[in-house]
Short mmCIF file of C-alpha atoms in Angstrom, two decimals:
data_model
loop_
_atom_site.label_atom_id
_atom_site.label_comp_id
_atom_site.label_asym_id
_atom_site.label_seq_id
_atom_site.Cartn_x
_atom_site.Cartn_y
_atom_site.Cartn_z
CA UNK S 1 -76.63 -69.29 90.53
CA UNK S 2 -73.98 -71.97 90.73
CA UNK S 3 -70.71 -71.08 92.65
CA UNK S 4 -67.56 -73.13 93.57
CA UNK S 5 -67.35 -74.51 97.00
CA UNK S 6 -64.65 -75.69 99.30
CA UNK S 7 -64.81 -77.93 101.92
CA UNK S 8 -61.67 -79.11 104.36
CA UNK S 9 -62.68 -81.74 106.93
CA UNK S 10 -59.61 -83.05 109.48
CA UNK S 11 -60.15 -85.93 112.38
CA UNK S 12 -60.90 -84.87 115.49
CA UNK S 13 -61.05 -86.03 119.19
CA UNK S 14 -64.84 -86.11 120.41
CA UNK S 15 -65.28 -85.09 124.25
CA UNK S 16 -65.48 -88.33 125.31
CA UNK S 17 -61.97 -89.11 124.27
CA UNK S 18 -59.85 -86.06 124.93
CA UNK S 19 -61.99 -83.11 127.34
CA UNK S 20 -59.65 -80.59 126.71
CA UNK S 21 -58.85 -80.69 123.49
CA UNK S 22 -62.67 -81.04 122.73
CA UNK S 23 -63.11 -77.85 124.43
CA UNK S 24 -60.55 -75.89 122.89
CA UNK S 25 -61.87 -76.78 119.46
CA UNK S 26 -65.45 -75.52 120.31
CA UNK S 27 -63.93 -72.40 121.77
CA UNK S 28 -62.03 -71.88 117.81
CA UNK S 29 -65.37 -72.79 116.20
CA UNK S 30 -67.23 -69.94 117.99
CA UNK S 31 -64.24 -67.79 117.32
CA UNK S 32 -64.16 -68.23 113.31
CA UNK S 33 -67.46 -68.65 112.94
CA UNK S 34 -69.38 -65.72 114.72
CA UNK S 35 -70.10 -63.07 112.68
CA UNK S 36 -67.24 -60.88 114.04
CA UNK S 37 -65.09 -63.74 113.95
CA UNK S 38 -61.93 -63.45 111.62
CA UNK S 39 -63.34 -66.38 109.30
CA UNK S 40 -66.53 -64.27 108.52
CA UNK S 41 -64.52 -60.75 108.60
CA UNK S 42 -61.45 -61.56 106.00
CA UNK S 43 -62.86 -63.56 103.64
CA UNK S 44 -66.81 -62.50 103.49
CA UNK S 45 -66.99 -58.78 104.30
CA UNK S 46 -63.31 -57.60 103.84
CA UNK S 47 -61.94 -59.51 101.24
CA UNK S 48 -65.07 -60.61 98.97
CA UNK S 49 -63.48 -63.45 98.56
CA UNK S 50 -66.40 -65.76 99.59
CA UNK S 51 -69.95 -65.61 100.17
CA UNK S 52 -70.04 -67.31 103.13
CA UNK S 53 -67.74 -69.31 105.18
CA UNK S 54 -68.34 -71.69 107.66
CA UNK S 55 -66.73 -73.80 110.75
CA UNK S 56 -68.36 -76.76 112.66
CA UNK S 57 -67.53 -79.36 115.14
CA UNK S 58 -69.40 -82.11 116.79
CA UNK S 59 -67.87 -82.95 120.35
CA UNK S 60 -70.83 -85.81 121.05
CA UNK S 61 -69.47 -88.10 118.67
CA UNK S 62 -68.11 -91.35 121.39
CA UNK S 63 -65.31 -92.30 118.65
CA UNK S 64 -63.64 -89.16 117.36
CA UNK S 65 -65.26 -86.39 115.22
CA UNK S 66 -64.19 -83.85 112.84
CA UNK S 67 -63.42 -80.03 112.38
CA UNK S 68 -64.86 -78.62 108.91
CA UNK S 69 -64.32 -75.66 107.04
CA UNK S 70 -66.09 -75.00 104.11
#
């Protein structure tokens, strides 16, 4: 079965450049993309508008990262 997909991807600060921010993005990641997270909830189980949504973040990066959504 083929289905559409969407994927957003923004620049990020890793941990090695900016500490806080770094953690405050993995603290959003868990929070969207836990099962009871509002990510998962509105657009998966709620709203059937996706099959499956998905957040990630790598803070190990040593020159910036990025924050997906897809």
């Amino acid at each position: 079965v083929q289905q559409p997909q969407l994927h957003f991807m923004w620049p990020a600060p890793s941990a090695h450049q900016d500490s806080r921010s770094s953690l405050a993005l993995q603290v959003l990641v868990e929070l969207l993309s836990s099962p009871d997270g509002r990510l998962q909830q509105d657009l998966v189980f709620k709203g059937n508008l996706a099959v499956g949504a998905n957040t990630s973040y790598d803070s190990d990066r040593y020159n910036g990262s990025a924050m997906t959504f897809s």
